[in-house]
Coordinates of C-alpha atoms in Angstrom, one line a residue:
M1 CA -28.3 -68.3 41.0
A2 CA -26.3 -71.4 43.0
V3 CA -22.5 -71.1 41.9
T4 CA -20.9 -74.7 42.1
A5 CA -18.4 -75.1 45.2
P6 CA -14.4 -73.9 44.4
N7 CA -12.7 -76.6 42.5
L8 CA -9.4 -76.5 44.3
N9 CA -7.8 -78.6 41.5
T10 CA -5.5 -80.0 43.8
K11 CA -4.5 -82.7 41.3
G12 CA -4.4 -80.8 38.4
R13 CA -3.0 -77.6 39.8
A14 CA 0.2 -77.8 37.6
Q15 CA -1.8 -78.0 34.4
N16 CA -3.5 -74.6 35.8
T17 CA -0.3 -72.9 36.9
Y18 CA 1.5 -70.1 34.8
D19 CA 4.2 -67.9 34.8
V20 CA 1.6 -64.5 34.8
I21 CA -2.0 -64.0 34.7
V22 CA -3.4 -61.3 32.7
I23 CA -7.2 -60.3 33.8
G24 CA -8.7 -58.4 31.1
S25 CA -8.0 -58.5 27.1
G26 CA -8.3 -55.0 26.6
I27 CA -6.2 -52.5 25.4
S28 CA -3.8 -52.7 28.6
G29 CA -4.4 -56.3 29.3
G30 CA -3.6 -56.9 25.5
W31 CA -0.3 -55.1 26.1
A32 CA 0.3 -57.1 29.2
A33 CA 0.0 -60.4 27.2
K34 CA 2.6 -59.1 24.7
E35 CA 5.3 -57.8 26.5
L36 CA 5.3 -60.6 29.1
C37 CA 4.7 -63.6 26.2
D38 CA 7.5 -61.7 24.6
K39 CA 9.7 -62.3 27.5
G40 CA 9.3 -65.9 27.8
L41 CA 6.7 -65.9 30.3
K42 CA 3.7 -68.5 30.3
T43 CA 1.0 -66.0 30.3
L44 CA -2.7 -67.1 31.0
V45 CA -5.6 -63.9 30.0
L46 CA -8.8 -64.5 31.3
E47 CA -11.9 -62.4 29.5
R48 CA -15.0 -62.8 31.0
G49 CA -17.0 -62.5 27.5
R50 CA -16.9 -64.4 24.6
N51 CA -13.9 -64.8 21.7
V52 CA -13.8 -62.8 19.0
E53 CA -11.1 -63.2 16.4
H54 CA -9.5 -60.9 13.8
N55 CA -12.0 -60.4 10.5
K56 CA -13.7 -63.8 11.4
D57 CA -15.5 -62.2 14.0
Y58 CA -16.2 -58.9 12.4
P59 CA -19.8 -59.7 11.1
T60 CA -20.9 -56.4 10.0
A61 CA -17.4 -55.2 8.5
N62 CA -18.3 -54.7 4.8
L63 CA -22.1 -54.3 5.1
D64 CA -23.9 -51.5 3.3
L65 CA -26.7 -49.4 5.4
W66 CA -29.1 -50.8 3.4
E67 CA -28.2 -54.4 3.9
F68 CA -28.9 -54.0 8.0
P69 CA -32.8 -54.7 8.7
H70 CA -33.4 -51.5 10.6
R71 CA -30.8 -49.1 8.3
G72 CA -28.4 -49.0 11.1
G73 CA -31.1 -48.0 13.9
M74 CA -32.1 -49.8 16.5
T75 CA -36.0 -50.9 17.5
R76 CA -37.8 -49.5 20.1
Q77 CA -37.9 -52.3 22.4
F78 CA -34.1 -52.7 22.2
L79 CA -33.9 -48.6 23.4
K80 CA -36.3 -49.4 25.8
D81 CA -34.2 -52.2 27.3
N82 CA -31.5 -50.8 27.1
P83 CA -31.4 -47.1 28.0
I84 CA -27.8 -46.9 29.1
I85 CA -25.6 -48.6 26.1
S86 CA -27.8 -47.2 23.4
K87 CA -26.1 -43.9 24.1
A88 CA -22.7 -44.6 23.6
A89 CA -20.8 -43.0 21.1
G90 CA -20.8 -45.2 17.6
F91 CA -23.5 -47.7 19.2
G92 CA -25.7 -48.7 16.5
E93 CA -27.4 -51.8 14.4
D94 CA -24.0 -51.9 13.2
T95 CA -22.0 -52.1 16.4
A96 CA -24.1 -53.7 18.9
H97 CA -22.1 -57.0 19.0
F98 CA -19.3 -55.6 20.3
F99 CA -21.4 -54.0 23.3
I100 CA -23.2 -55.3 26.6
K101 CA -26.7 -55.5 27.1
D102 CA -28.0 -53.1 30.2
K103 CA -29.8 -55.9 31.4
D104 CA -27.0 -58.8 32.0
H105 CA -25.0 -56.7 33.7
P106 CA -26.5 -54.7 36.4
Y107 CA -25.0 -52.1 38.5
V108 CA -26.4 -49.4 41.2
Q109 CA -25.9 -46.0 40.1
E110 CA -26.3 -44.0 43.5
K111 CA -25.7 -40.7 40.9
P112 CA -26.4 -41.1 37.3
F113 CA -23.8 -42.5 35.8
D114 CA -23.5 -44.1 32.0
W115 CA -21.2 -47.0 32.3
I116 CA -20.2 -48.2 28.9
R117 CA -18.8 -51.6 28.9
G118 CA -17.9 -54.3 26.1
Y119 CA -17.2 -57.9 27.2
Q120 CA -15.5 -60.0 24.3
V121 CA -12.1 -60.9 24.0
G122 CA -10.5 -57.6 22.8
G123 CA -12.7 -55.5 25.1
K124 CA -13.6 -51.7 24.2
S125 CA -10.1 -51.8 22.0
L126 CA -12.6 -52.6 19.4
T127 CA -14.6 -49.6 20.0
W128 CA -12.4 -47.0 21.2
G129 CA -11.8 -43.5 20.0
R130 CA -8.2 -44.2 18.9
A131 CA -6.8 -40.6 19.7
C132 CA -3.1 -41.1 21.0
Q133 CA -1.7 -37.7 22.3
R134 CA 0.8 -38.1 24.7
W135 CA 0.7 -36.5 28.0
S136 CA 3.0 -33.5 28.9
N137 CA 4.5 -33.1 32.1
F138 CA 2.3 -30.4 32.5
E139 CA -0.4 -33.1 33.7
F140 CA 2.0 -35.3 35.6
T141 CA 3.3 -32.1 37.8
A142 CA -0.1 -30.0 37.9
P143 CA -2.2 -31.6 40.4
A144 CA 0.1 -31.1 43.0
K145 CA 1.7 -28.0 42.1
Y146 CA -1.9 -26.3 42.1
G147 CA -3.2 -28.4 45.0
Y148 CA -5.8 -30.2 43.8
G149 CA -4.6 -33.7 43.8
L150 CA -2.1 -36.1 44.6
D151 CA 1.4 -36.1 43.3
W152 CA 2.2 -38.6 40.7
P153 CA 5.0 -41.0 41.5
I154 CA 6.4 -40.5 37.8
R155 CA 7.1 -37.9 35.4
Y156 CA 7.0 -38.0 31.7
D157 CA 10.4 -38.6 31.2
D158 CA 10.0 -42.0 33.1
V159 CA 7.2 -42.8 30.3
A160 CA 8.7 -41.0 27.1
P161 CA 10.6 -44.2 26.0
W162 CA 7.4 -46.7 26.5
Y163 CA 5.5 -44.1 24.5
S164 CA 7.7 -44.2 21.9
H165 CA 7.6 -48.0 22.3
V166 CA 3.9 -48.6 22.1
E167 CA 3.6 -46.1 19.0
K168 CA 5.8 -48.0 17.2
F169 CA 4.2 -51.3 17.5
A170 CA 0.6 -49.8 17.3
G171 CA 0.9 -47.6 14.5
V172 CA 0.0 -43.7 15.3
C173 CA -0.3 -41.2 12.7
G174 CA 0.5 -37.7 13.7
H175 CA 2.7 -34.5 12.6
K176 CA 5.5 -33.4 14.5
D177 CA 4.3 -29.9 15.9
G178 CA 6.8 -29.0 18.9
I179 CA 4.0 -28.2 21.2
E180 CA 5.3 -28.1 25.0
A181 CA 1.7 -29.4 26.3
M182 CA 1.8 -32.1 23.6
P183 CA 4.8 -33.9 23.0
D184 CA 5.6 -35.9 19.7
G185 CA 5.7 -39.1 19.5
E186 CA 7.2 -41.5 16.8
F187 CA 4.2 -40.7 13.8
L188 CA 3.1 -42.1 10.9
P189 CA 2.4 -39.5 8.1
P190 CA -0.9 -37.6 9.4
F191 CA -4.4 -37.3 7.5
D192 CA -4.4 -33.9 5.7
L193 CA -6.5 -31.1 7.1
N194 CA -9.1 -30.1 4.9
C195 CA -9.4 -26.8 3.5
V196 CA -11.8 -25.5 6.2
E197 CA -10.0 -27.0 9.4
A198 CA -6.9 -25.6 7.4
H199 CA -8.6 -22.3 7.5
V200 CA -9.3 -22.3 11.2
Q201 CA -6.0 -23.1 12.0
K202 CA -4.6 -19.9 10.2
K203 CA -7.1 -17.8 12.2
I204 CA -6.7 -19.4 15.4
K205 CA -2.6 -18.9 14.5
D206 CA -3.3 -15.4 13.7
Y207 CA -5.6 -14.3 16.6
F208 CA -4.6 -16.7 19.1
P209 CA -0.8 -17.0 18.5
D210 CA -0.7 -19.2 21.9
R211 CA -3.3 -22.1 20.8
H212 CA -2.6 -25.0 18.5
L213 CA -4.6 -26.6 16.2
V214 CA -3.1 -29.4 14.8
Q215 CA -3.5 -32.9 12.9
A216 CA -4.7 -35.8 14.6
R217 CA -2.7 -38.0 16.5
W218 CA -4.9 -41.0 16.1
A219 CA -4.2 -45.3 16.3
H220 CA -4.5 -45.8 12.4
I221 CA -1.4 -47.3 9.9
T222 CA -1.2 -44.5 7.0
Q223 CA 1.9 -46.5 5.8
P224 CA 2.5 -49.6 7.2
T225 CA 5.9 -50.8 9.0
E226 CA 7.4 -54.2 8.7
T227 CA 6.0 -55.1 11.8
H228 CA 2.4 -54.3 11.0
L229 CA 2.9 -56.1 7.8
K230 CA 3.9 -59.3 9.6
L231 CA 0.7 -59.0 11.8
G232 CA -1.4 -58.7 8.3
R233 CA -2.1 -55.3 9.2
G234 CA -2.6 -52.3 6.2
K235 CA -3.0 -48.9 5.6
C236 CA -6.3 -47.5 6.5
Q237 CA -8.9 -47.0 3.7
A238 CA -10.7 -43.7 5.3
R239 CA -13.8 -45.8 5.6
N240 CA -14.8 -44.6 9.2
L241 CA -16.3 -47.9 10.0
C242 CA -13.8 -48.8 12.6
M243 CA -16.1 -49.6 15.9
R244 CA -17.5 -52.7 13.5
G245 CA -13.8 -54.1 13.4
C246 CA -11.6 -53.2 10.8
P247 CA -10.5 -55.9 7.9
Y248 CA -7.9 -54.0 6.9
G249 CA -6.4 -54.1 10.8
A250 CA -5.6 -50.2 10.1
Y251 CA -6.6 -48.9 13.3
F252 CA -5.1 -50.6 16.8
S253 CA -6.7 -53.1 18.8
S254 CA -6.1 -56.2 20.9
V255 CA -7.6 -58.7 18.4
S256 CA -5.6 -57.4 15.3
A257 CA -2.4 -56.5 17.4
T258 CA -1.1 -57.6 20.6
L259 CA -3.1 -60.6 21.2
P260 CA -1.9 -62.4 17.7
W261 CA 1.7 -60.9 18.6
A262 CA 1.5 -62.8 21.9
A263 CA 0.2 -66.0 20.2
R264 CA 2.9 -66.2 18.0
T265 CA 5.3 -66.8 20.7
G266 CA 3.7 -69.9 21.8
N267 CA 3.6 -68.7 25.1
L268 CA -0.2 -67.3 25.3
T269 CA -3.5 -68.7 26.3
V270 CA -6.8 -66.9 26.6
R271 CA -9.5 -68.3 28.3
P272 CA -12.9 -66.4 27.5
F273 CA -16.2 -66.9 29.5
S274 CA -14.2 -66.6 32.7
V275 CA -16.0 -64.1 35.1
V276 CA -13.5 -63.0 37.5
H277 CA -14.3 -63.5 41.2
S278 CA -11.0 -62.3 43.0
V279 CA -7.5 -62.5 43.5
I280 CA -6.4 -65.2 45.8
Y281 CA -4.2 -64.4 48.5
D282 CA -1.9 -67.0 50.5
E283 CA -1.5 -65.7 54.1
Q284 CA 1.2 -67.8 54.8
K285 CA 3.5 -66.6 51.9
N286 CA 2.4 -63.3 52.0
K287 CA 1.6 -62.6 48.4
A288 CA -1.1 -63.7 45.9
T289 CA -1.0 -66.7 44.3
G290 CA -3.7 -66.8 41.7
V291 CA -7.1 -66.1 40.2
R292 CA -10.6 -67.4 41.2
I293 CA -12.8 -67.2 38.1
I294 CA -16.6 -68.6 37.4
D295 CA -17.3 -70.1 33.7
A296 CA -19.8 -67.8 32.5
Q297 CA -21.4 -70.3 31.0
T298 CA -21.3 -73.1 33.3
K299 CA -21.5 -71.2 36.6
T300 CA -18.5 -73.3 37.9
T301 CA -15.9 -72.1 40.0
Q302 CA -12.3 -72.5 39.0
D303 CA -8.9 -71.5 40.4
Y304 CA -5.6 -70.4 38.1
F305 CA -2.6 -70.1 39.9
A306 CA 0.6 -68.0 39.0
R307 CA 3.6 -65.9 40.3
V308 CA 2.5 -62.7 39.2
I309 CA -1.1 -61.0 38.5
F310 CA -2.1 -58.2 36.3
V311 CA -5.2 -57.1 36.8
N312 CA -6.7 -55.0 33.6
A313 CA -10.3 -55.4 33.9
S314 CA -11.1 -51.7 32.8
A315 CA -11.3 -49.2 35.7
L316 CA -13.8 -50.0 37.7
N317 CA -14.3 -53.5 36.8
T318 CA -10.4 -53.9 38.4
N319 CA -12.1 -51.5 41.2
L320 CA -14.9 -54.5 42.0
V321 CA -12.3 -57.4 41.4
L322 CA -9.8 -56.1 44.2
L323 CA -12.0 -54.6 46.5
N324 CA -13.8 -58.7 46.2
S325 CA -10.7 -60.1 47.0
T326 CA -11.0 -60.1 50.6
S327 CA -9.3 -62.1 53.0
N328 CA -8.1 -61.9 57.0
R329 CA -5.0 -60.1 56.1
F330 CA -7.0 -57.5 53.5
P331 CA -10.7 -58.0 54.9
N332 CA -11.7 -54.6 52.7
G333 CA -10.3 -55.8 49.7
L334 CA -6.5 -56.8 48.1
G335 CA -4.0 -53.9 49.5
N336 CA -6.5 -51.8 50.9
D337 CA -5.0 -51.1 54.2
N338 CA -6.1 -47.4 53.9
N339 CA -9.2 -47.7 52.6
L340 CA -9.0 -45.7 50.0
M341 CA -9.4 -48.2 47.4
G342 CA -12.3 -47.3 45.4
K343 CA -12.1 -43.7 45.9
F344 CA -11.1 -40.6 44.0
V345 CA -12.5 -41.9 40.9
A346 CA -12.4 -39.3 38.0
F347 CA -13.7 -39.3 34.2
H348 CA -13.1 -36.4 31.4
N349 CA -15.7 -34.1 31.1
Y350 CA -17.3 -33.9 27.3
R351 CA -20.3 -32.2 27.9
A352 CA -19.7 -29.0 26.1
N353 CA -19.4 -28.7 22.2
V354 CA -20.2 -25.8 19.7
N355 CA -21.3 -25.7 16.5
A356 CA -21.3 -23.2 13.6
D357 CA -22.0 -22.8 9.4
I358 CA -18.9 -21.4 7.6
A359 CA -19.7 -20.0 3.8
G360 CA -17.3 -20.7 1.1
F361 CA -15.3 -22.8 0.0
E362 CA -18.2 -24.9 -1.9
D363 CA -16.1 -25.4 -4.9
Q364 CA -13.9 -27.8 -2.4
Y365 CA -14.6 -31.3 -1.1
Y366 CA -12.3 -34.1 0.8
Y367 CA -11.3 -37.7 -0.3
G368 CA -12.4 -40.1 1.8
R369 CA -14.0 -40.7 5.2
N370 CA -11.4 -39.3 7.3
P371 CA -11.6 -41.4 10.6
T372 CA -9.6 -38.7 12.7
E373 CA -10.0 -35.4 14.3
P374 CA -7.9 -32.5 14.4
I375 CA -7.0 -31.2 18.1
I376 CA -6.0 -28.1 19.9
A377 CA -3.7 -28.9 22.5
N378 CA -4.6 -27.5 26.2
Y379 CA -3.8 -23.6 26.7
R380 CA -5.2 -23.4 30.0
N381 CA -3.4 -23.4 33.3
L382 CA 0.1 -24.4 32.1
H383 CA 3.0 -22.6 33.2
Q384 CA 0.7 -20.8 35.8
Q385 CA -2.7 -20.7 36.9
D386 CA -4.7 -18.3 34.4
T387 CA -8.2 -19.0 35.4
D388 CA -10.9 -19.5 38.0
Y389 CA -10.7 -23.2 37.9
V390 CA -7.9 -25.8 37.6
G391 CA -6.9 -28.2 35.1
G392 CA -6.9 -27.9 31.4
Y393 CA -9.0 -29.5 28.5
T394 CA -8.1 -30.5 24.9
T395 CA -10.3 -29.5 22.2
F396 CA -11.2 -31.5 19.2
M397 CA -12.6 -29.9 16.2
G398 CA -13.7 -31.1 12.5
A399 CA -15.3 -29.5 9.3
F400 CA -17.6 -31.4 6.9
R401 CA -20.2 -31.4 4.5
P402 CA -23.1 -33.3 5.1
R403 CA -25.3 -34.8 2.4
G404 CA -27.8 -32.6 0.7
N405 CA -27.9 -29.3 -0.4
T406 CA -31.3 -28.7 0.6
A407 CA -31.5 -25.3 1.5
G408 CA -34.4 -23.5 0.4
L409 CA -36.6 -26.7 -0.5
T410 CA -39.8 -26.5 1.5
E411 CA -40.5 -30.3 0.7
E412 CA -38.8 -33.6 1.3
I413 CA -40.6 -35.3 -2.1
G414 CA -40.2 -34.7 -5.6
A415 CA -37.1 -34.5 -8.4
A416 CA -35.7 -31.2 -6.7
Y417 CA -35.6 -32.9 -3.7
Q418 CA -34.5 -35.9 -5.0
D419 CA -31.3 -34.0 -7.2
A420 CA -30.5 -31.6 -3.8
L421 CA -29.8 -34.8 -2.0
T422 CA -27.0 -36.1 -4.8
Q423 CA -25.3 -32.4 -3.8
P424 CA -22.8 -31.8 -0.6
G425 CA -24.4 -29.6 1.6
N426 CA -22.7 -26.3 3.0
W427 CA -20.0 -26.8 5.2
R428 CA -20.2 -26.9 8.9
V429 CA -17.8 -26.7 11.9
Y430 CA -17.8 -28.2 15.3
M431 CA -15.7 -27.8 18.7
Y432 CA -15.9 -30.6 21.3
M433 CA -14.0 -30.5 24.7
Q434 CA -12.4 -33.3 26.7
G435 CA -12.0 -31.7 29.9
E436 CA -10.1 -32.7 33.2
T437 CA -11.5 -33.3 36.3
I438 CA -10.5 -33.6 40.0
P439 CA -10.2 -36.7 41.9
K440 CA -12.5 -36.4 44.8
E441 CA -12.7 -38.8 47.8
S442 CA -16.4 -38.6 47.6
N443 CA -16.5 -39.7 44.1
H444 CA -16.4 -43.3 44.7
V445 CA -17.4 -47.0 43.9
R446 CA -18.1 -49.8 46.2
L447 CA -19.5 -53.0 46.7
S448 CA -23.1 -53.4 47.5
T449 CA -23.8 -55.9 50.8
T450 CA -27.4 -56.7 49.2
E451 CA -27.3 -57.0 45.4
K452 CA -25.6 -59.3 43.2
D453 CA -25.4 -60.3 39.5
Q454 CA -26.0 -63.8 37.9
W455 CA -22.5 -65.2 39.1
G456 CA -23.3 -64.3 42.5
I457 CA -20.9 -61.6 42.5
P458 CA -21.5 -58.2 44.4
L459 CA -22.8 -55.4 42.3
L460 CA -20.9 -52.3 41.8
I461 CA -22.2 -49.3 43.3
T462 CA -21.3 -46.1 41.4
S463 CA -21.5 -42.3 43.1
V464 CA -19.8 -39.9 41.3
A465 CA -20.9 -36.4 40.4
Y466 CA -19.7 -33.3 38.4
D467 CA -18.4 -30.2 40.8
D468 CA -18.2 -26.7 41.0
N469 CA -14.5 -26.7 38.8
D470 CA -16.1 -28.8 36.2
E471 CA -19.4 -26.2 35.7
K472 CA -16.2 -23.1 35.6
M473 CA -14.4 -25.0 32.8
I474 CA -17.1 -25.9 30.6
K475 CA -18.3 -21.9 30.5
D476 CA -14.5 -21.4 29.6
F477 CA -14.6 -23.6 26.8
L478 CA -17.6 -22.7 25.2
T479 CA -16.8 -19.1 25.8
Q480 CA -13.1 -19.3 24.3
S481 CA -14.4 -22.0 21.4
T482 CA -16.9 -19.4 20.4
A483 CA -14.9 -16.7 20.0
M484 CA -12.3 -18.8 18.2
L485 CA -15.0 -19.5 15.5
E486 CA -16.1 -16.0 15.0
K487 CA -12.6 -15.2 14.3
A488 CA -12.4 -18.1 11.9
G489 CA -15.6 -16.1 9.8
C490 CA -17.8 -18.8 11.2
T491 CA -21.4 -18.0 11.8
N492 CA -24.8 -19.6 13.3
I493 CA -22.6 -20.4 16.1
K494 CA -24.6 -22.6 18.5
P495 CA -22.8 -23.4 22.1
N496 CA -24.4 -26.5 24.2
D497 CA -23.9 -28.0 27.5
S498 CA -25.4 -32.0 26.7
K499 CA -25.7 -32.1 30.9
Q500 CA -24.5 -35.7 30.1
P501 CA -23.9 -37.6 33.3
P502 CA -20.5 -38.8 33.7
G503 CA -19.4 -42.2 32.5
L504 CA -20.6 -41.6 28.8
D505 CA -17.0 -40.3 28.1
I506 CA -16.0 -43.7 28.2
H507 CA -12.8 -42.5 30.2
E508 CA -13.2 -43.5 34.0
M509 CA -10.4 -43.6 35.8
G510 CA -8.9 -43.9 39.1
G511 CA -10.0 -46.1 42.4
V512 CA -6.4 -47.8 42.4
R513 CA -4.2 -44.8 42.5
M514 CA -0.5 -44.6 42.2
G515 CA 1.4 -42.3 44.5
H516 CA 4.3 -41.8 46.5
D517 CA 3.3 -43.0 50.1
P518 CA 1.1 -46.3 50.7
K519 CA -0.8 -44.0 53.3
T520 CA -2.1 -41.9 50.6
S521 CA -2.2 -44.6 47.2
L522 CA -2.5 -48.3 46.7
L523 CA -0.1 -48.2 44.0
N524 CA 3.8 -47.6 44.0
K525 CA 5.5 -46.3 40.7
Y526 CA 5.5 -49.3 39.1
N527 CA 2.0 -50.4 39.5
Q528 CA 2.3 -52.9 41.9
L529 CA 0.3 -53.0 45.0
H530 CA 2.1 -51.2 47.8
H531 CA 1.1 -54.4 50.0
C532 CA 1.0 -57.3 47.6
P533 CA 3.7 -55.9 45.3
N534 CA 3.2 -59.0 42.9
V535 CA -0.1 -57.9 41.8
F536 CA -0.3 -55.2 39.0
V537 CA -2.7 -52.7 38.2
T538 CA -2.3 -50.9 34.9
D539 CA -5.5 -49.9 33.2
G540 CA -7.4 -46.8 34.3
A541 CA -8.1 -47.9 37.8
C542 CA -4.1 -46.7 38.2
M543 CA -4.6 -42.9 37.4
T544 CA -3.6 -40.8 40.1
S545 CA -5.6 -37.8 37.9
T546 CA -6.9 -37.5 35.0
G547 CA -5.2 -34.9 32.7
N548 CA -6.8 -33.8 29.7
Q549 CA -5.2 -36.0 26.9
S550 CA -6.8 -39.3 26.0
P551 CA -5.6 -42.1 28.3
S552 CA -5.4 -45.1 26.3
I553 CA -2.2 -44.4 25.2
L554 CA -0.7 -43.7 28.3
Y555 CA -2.1 -47.0 29.7
M556 CA -0.4 -48.7 26.6
A557 CA 2.9 -47.3 28.0
L558 CA 2.5 -47.9 31.6
T559 CA 1.6 -51.3 31.0
A560 CA 4.8 -52.4 28.6
R561 CA 6.9 -50.7 31.5
A562 CA 5.2 -52.5 34.1
A563 CA 5.7 -55.6 32.3
S564 CA 9.1 -55.0 31.8
H565 CA 9.8 -54.5 35.5
A566 CA 7.9 -57.0 36.0
A567 CA 9.6 -59.6 34.4
A568 CA 13.2 -58.2 35.6
E569 CA 12.2 -58.8 39.2
M570 CA 11.1 -62.3 38.3
K571 CA 14.2 -62.9 36.7
K572 CA 15.8 -61.7 39.9
G573 CA 13.7 -64.0 42.1
N574 CA 12.0 -61.1 43.5
L575 CA 8.4 -61.8 42.6

């Protein structure tokens, strides 16, 4: 497909000039926009997908299952045409409008990798898992201490105040538990454990005193503050229909929180349908001066200009944009003097889970559909390496009663079966892992030299795989989780390794990592490109290692911290 010649906009450059351009409107892009607009900076947000407005564009938010043409399922033809995206957690007839279609956005899998994407204003912040544990100092120091990764240029104390900053605004429920491996935050009241979860918590405490099962730390408003109410955000109704878009604004997203807040300042411009081609680098000025986009609908090219660029396109797309930002000065990608851009890509290991039954508690139930899950903080390789692998894992767990007490019935028809379906089933318990993986140079992404997308931009090649460390961690998780459930009195315990390819975790990280040394990293401690410091990267691409905690709240904190630094440096005239 032909693309129009670049519109240099020589006459209208001023009208396309802003203080800052933010590429991407997802969870970190939204935070960049909020913080920069709050500082009085005129900010342009470029989003490659369609516009989405809070409430107005949640078409399925209040539908019952029987109101969907296929009762929540997808047609065989859709599944055949979309084998990757249809595997995503939470994907269905009620949420499909917040995910891409595979054929529209191809990429090259050199090794199996499920790249899950949602292209619209708000990005994947509309469909994220919402777990919000803080990293501890263990995560920041372990890679260098145990020799499996680069040293982070920051520590927990550098980011702790920014965690507090974003937690207060976003609204994170949880309980202050005093766990060294999972620091406390600025929490709203937590969701209670149900009776079986409380039972498992007690048994773990009795038999494994160094392990801590605690209430979820989740981005849900359980008691709105004045800030939340100003945005029209209210208390979670425990519907657990979050990924359709929440009409109450109870879970955090860019669409319900950061972008509306930024818009209230009068400093925000959002341009949907803007597929970013590259960051423009001026070799006379030795800095980036703007962003070149291709309009997704008209296929015309347009340039926008700013003093500072924030790249928040999501981890792998950020790699793609920067690798495609070539010039005489940077022939291998913007700031890529060491040729490490796109390398040391990592992810979270979600392959292992354990399911079980537990007898008793039949006279007890729970209120609503709790959208959160209790957490067992990482207990591996903290003060010393105590396993045959490196890194750690977070364990999520839950207990529930499925619909229908059909035990003993042989036929799925008749009055007896109908009556049984009105009763809650017996209790079930599950655990699943979120494991740290090792960033390796061999795990990488790069641009295709032969294949391009519908906008003429090179396709991304993913070459990412598991290693022996991952296999050992899975084995340990399954052994330890089984042992904990046995002590809790569970029966019919079934350990499982899904063998799913990397990527389905939707926690891809790295490729533009932070570090002390420009020879071994791309970004400094404030997320600026070492060799082009007016370009900031604060999404998952910046990650030096993966840790075992959910990363989104860290992206938000790093973004707020970097935006504050950028605004201060702009005020001093340094950027």
